[in-house]
Structure formats: C-alpha cells, structure tokens
Tab-separated table of C-alpha atoms in Angstrom:
chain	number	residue	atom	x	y	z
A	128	UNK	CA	-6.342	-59.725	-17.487
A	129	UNK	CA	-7.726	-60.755	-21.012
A	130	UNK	CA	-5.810	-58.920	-24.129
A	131	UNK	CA	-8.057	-56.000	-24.754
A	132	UNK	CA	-7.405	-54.747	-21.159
A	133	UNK	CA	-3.250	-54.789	-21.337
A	134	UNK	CA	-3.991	-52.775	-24.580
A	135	UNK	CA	-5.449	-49.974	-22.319
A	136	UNK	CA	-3.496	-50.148	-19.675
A	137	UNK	CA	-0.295	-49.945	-21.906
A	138	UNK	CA	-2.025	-46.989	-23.660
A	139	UNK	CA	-2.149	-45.466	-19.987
A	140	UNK	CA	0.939	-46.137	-18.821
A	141	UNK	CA	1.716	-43.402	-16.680
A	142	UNK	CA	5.332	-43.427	-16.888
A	143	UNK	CA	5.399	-42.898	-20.406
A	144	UNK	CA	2.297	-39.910	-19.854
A	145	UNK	CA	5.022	-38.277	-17.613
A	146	UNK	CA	8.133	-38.794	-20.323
A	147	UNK	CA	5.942	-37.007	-22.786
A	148	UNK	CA	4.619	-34.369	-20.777
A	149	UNK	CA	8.217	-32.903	-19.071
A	150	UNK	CA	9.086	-33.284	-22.882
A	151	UNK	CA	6.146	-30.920	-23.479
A	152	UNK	CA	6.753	-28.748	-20.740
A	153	UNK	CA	10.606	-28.138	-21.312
A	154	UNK	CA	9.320	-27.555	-25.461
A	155	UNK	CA	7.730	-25.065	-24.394
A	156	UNK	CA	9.384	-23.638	-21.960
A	157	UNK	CA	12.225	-23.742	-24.281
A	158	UNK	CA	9.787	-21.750	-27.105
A	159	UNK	CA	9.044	-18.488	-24.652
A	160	UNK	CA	13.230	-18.433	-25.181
A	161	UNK	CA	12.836	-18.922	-28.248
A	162	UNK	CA	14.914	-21.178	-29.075
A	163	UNK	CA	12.497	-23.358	-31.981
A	164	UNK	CA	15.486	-25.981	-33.190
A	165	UNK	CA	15.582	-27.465	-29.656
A	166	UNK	CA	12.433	-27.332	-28.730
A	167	UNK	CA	11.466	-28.818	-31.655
A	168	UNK	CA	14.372	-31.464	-30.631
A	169	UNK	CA	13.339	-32.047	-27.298
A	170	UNK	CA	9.669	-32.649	-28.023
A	171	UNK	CA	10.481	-35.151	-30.439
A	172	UNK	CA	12.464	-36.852	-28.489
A	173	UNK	CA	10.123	-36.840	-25.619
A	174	UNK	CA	7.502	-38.617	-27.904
A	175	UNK	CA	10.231	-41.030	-28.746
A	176	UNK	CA	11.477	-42.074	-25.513
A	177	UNK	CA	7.152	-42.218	-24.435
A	178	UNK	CA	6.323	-44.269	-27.398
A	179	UNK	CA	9.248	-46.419	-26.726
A	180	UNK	CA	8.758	-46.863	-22.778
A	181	UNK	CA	5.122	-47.722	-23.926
A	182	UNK	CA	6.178	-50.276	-26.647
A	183	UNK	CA	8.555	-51.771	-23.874
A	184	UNK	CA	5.663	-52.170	-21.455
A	185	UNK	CA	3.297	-53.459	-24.279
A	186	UNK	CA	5.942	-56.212	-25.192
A	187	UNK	CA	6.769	-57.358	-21.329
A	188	UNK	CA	2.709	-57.426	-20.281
A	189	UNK	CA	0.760	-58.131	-23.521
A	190	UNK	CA	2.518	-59.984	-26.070
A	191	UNK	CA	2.033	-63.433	-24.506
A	192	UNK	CA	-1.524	-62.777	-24.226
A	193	UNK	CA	-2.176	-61.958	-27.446
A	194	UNK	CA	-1.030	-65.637	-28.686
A	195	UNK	CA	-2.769	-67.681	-25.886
C-alpha cells in the first residue's frame, strides 16, 4: 500500500463513519426533544471522538509510509 492509498482508507475508516453518525443520530434525536445545549454537545463530541479515532488510525497505518 503506497501513501496516497492509507490517506483514503484512513479518510474511510468505518469505525470512525459510525462514531460520527450515532453522534448525528442521538443530535438529532435529542433536537425533536428539544433539548439544543446537548445536542449541540453530543454532536461535537461525536466529531471529536471520529476525528480522533481517524487521526489514531492515520498515525498507526500511514505515518511510516509517508517517510520511506
């Protein structure tokens, strides 16, 4: 797998397509309650914890590509 490829397959990562989109869902979910201030909260943090799972798998799969 050359460097350009790990790039898209981090973007892809399914695990962190599924953090994001629960996040989404309970947001709103939470919004026909209406209750804004969390699910304003939770759909941040959703796209936290996603861009962080994806950062994680970007750093274990592509990093040492990148430099060889």
């Amino acid at each position: 797998m050359d460097y350009d490829l790990c790039l898209r397959s981090a973007f892809l990562d399914l695990e962190s397509w599924a953090i994001f989109l629960a996040g989404l869902a309970v947001s709103v979910l939470l919004m026909r309650f209406e209750k804004r201030g969390l699910a304003i909260t939770c759909f941040l943090t959703s796209l936290v914890l996603a861009t962080g799972w994806a950062y994680f798998y970007y750093e274990l799969n592509c990093v040492e590509l990148r430099f060889s």
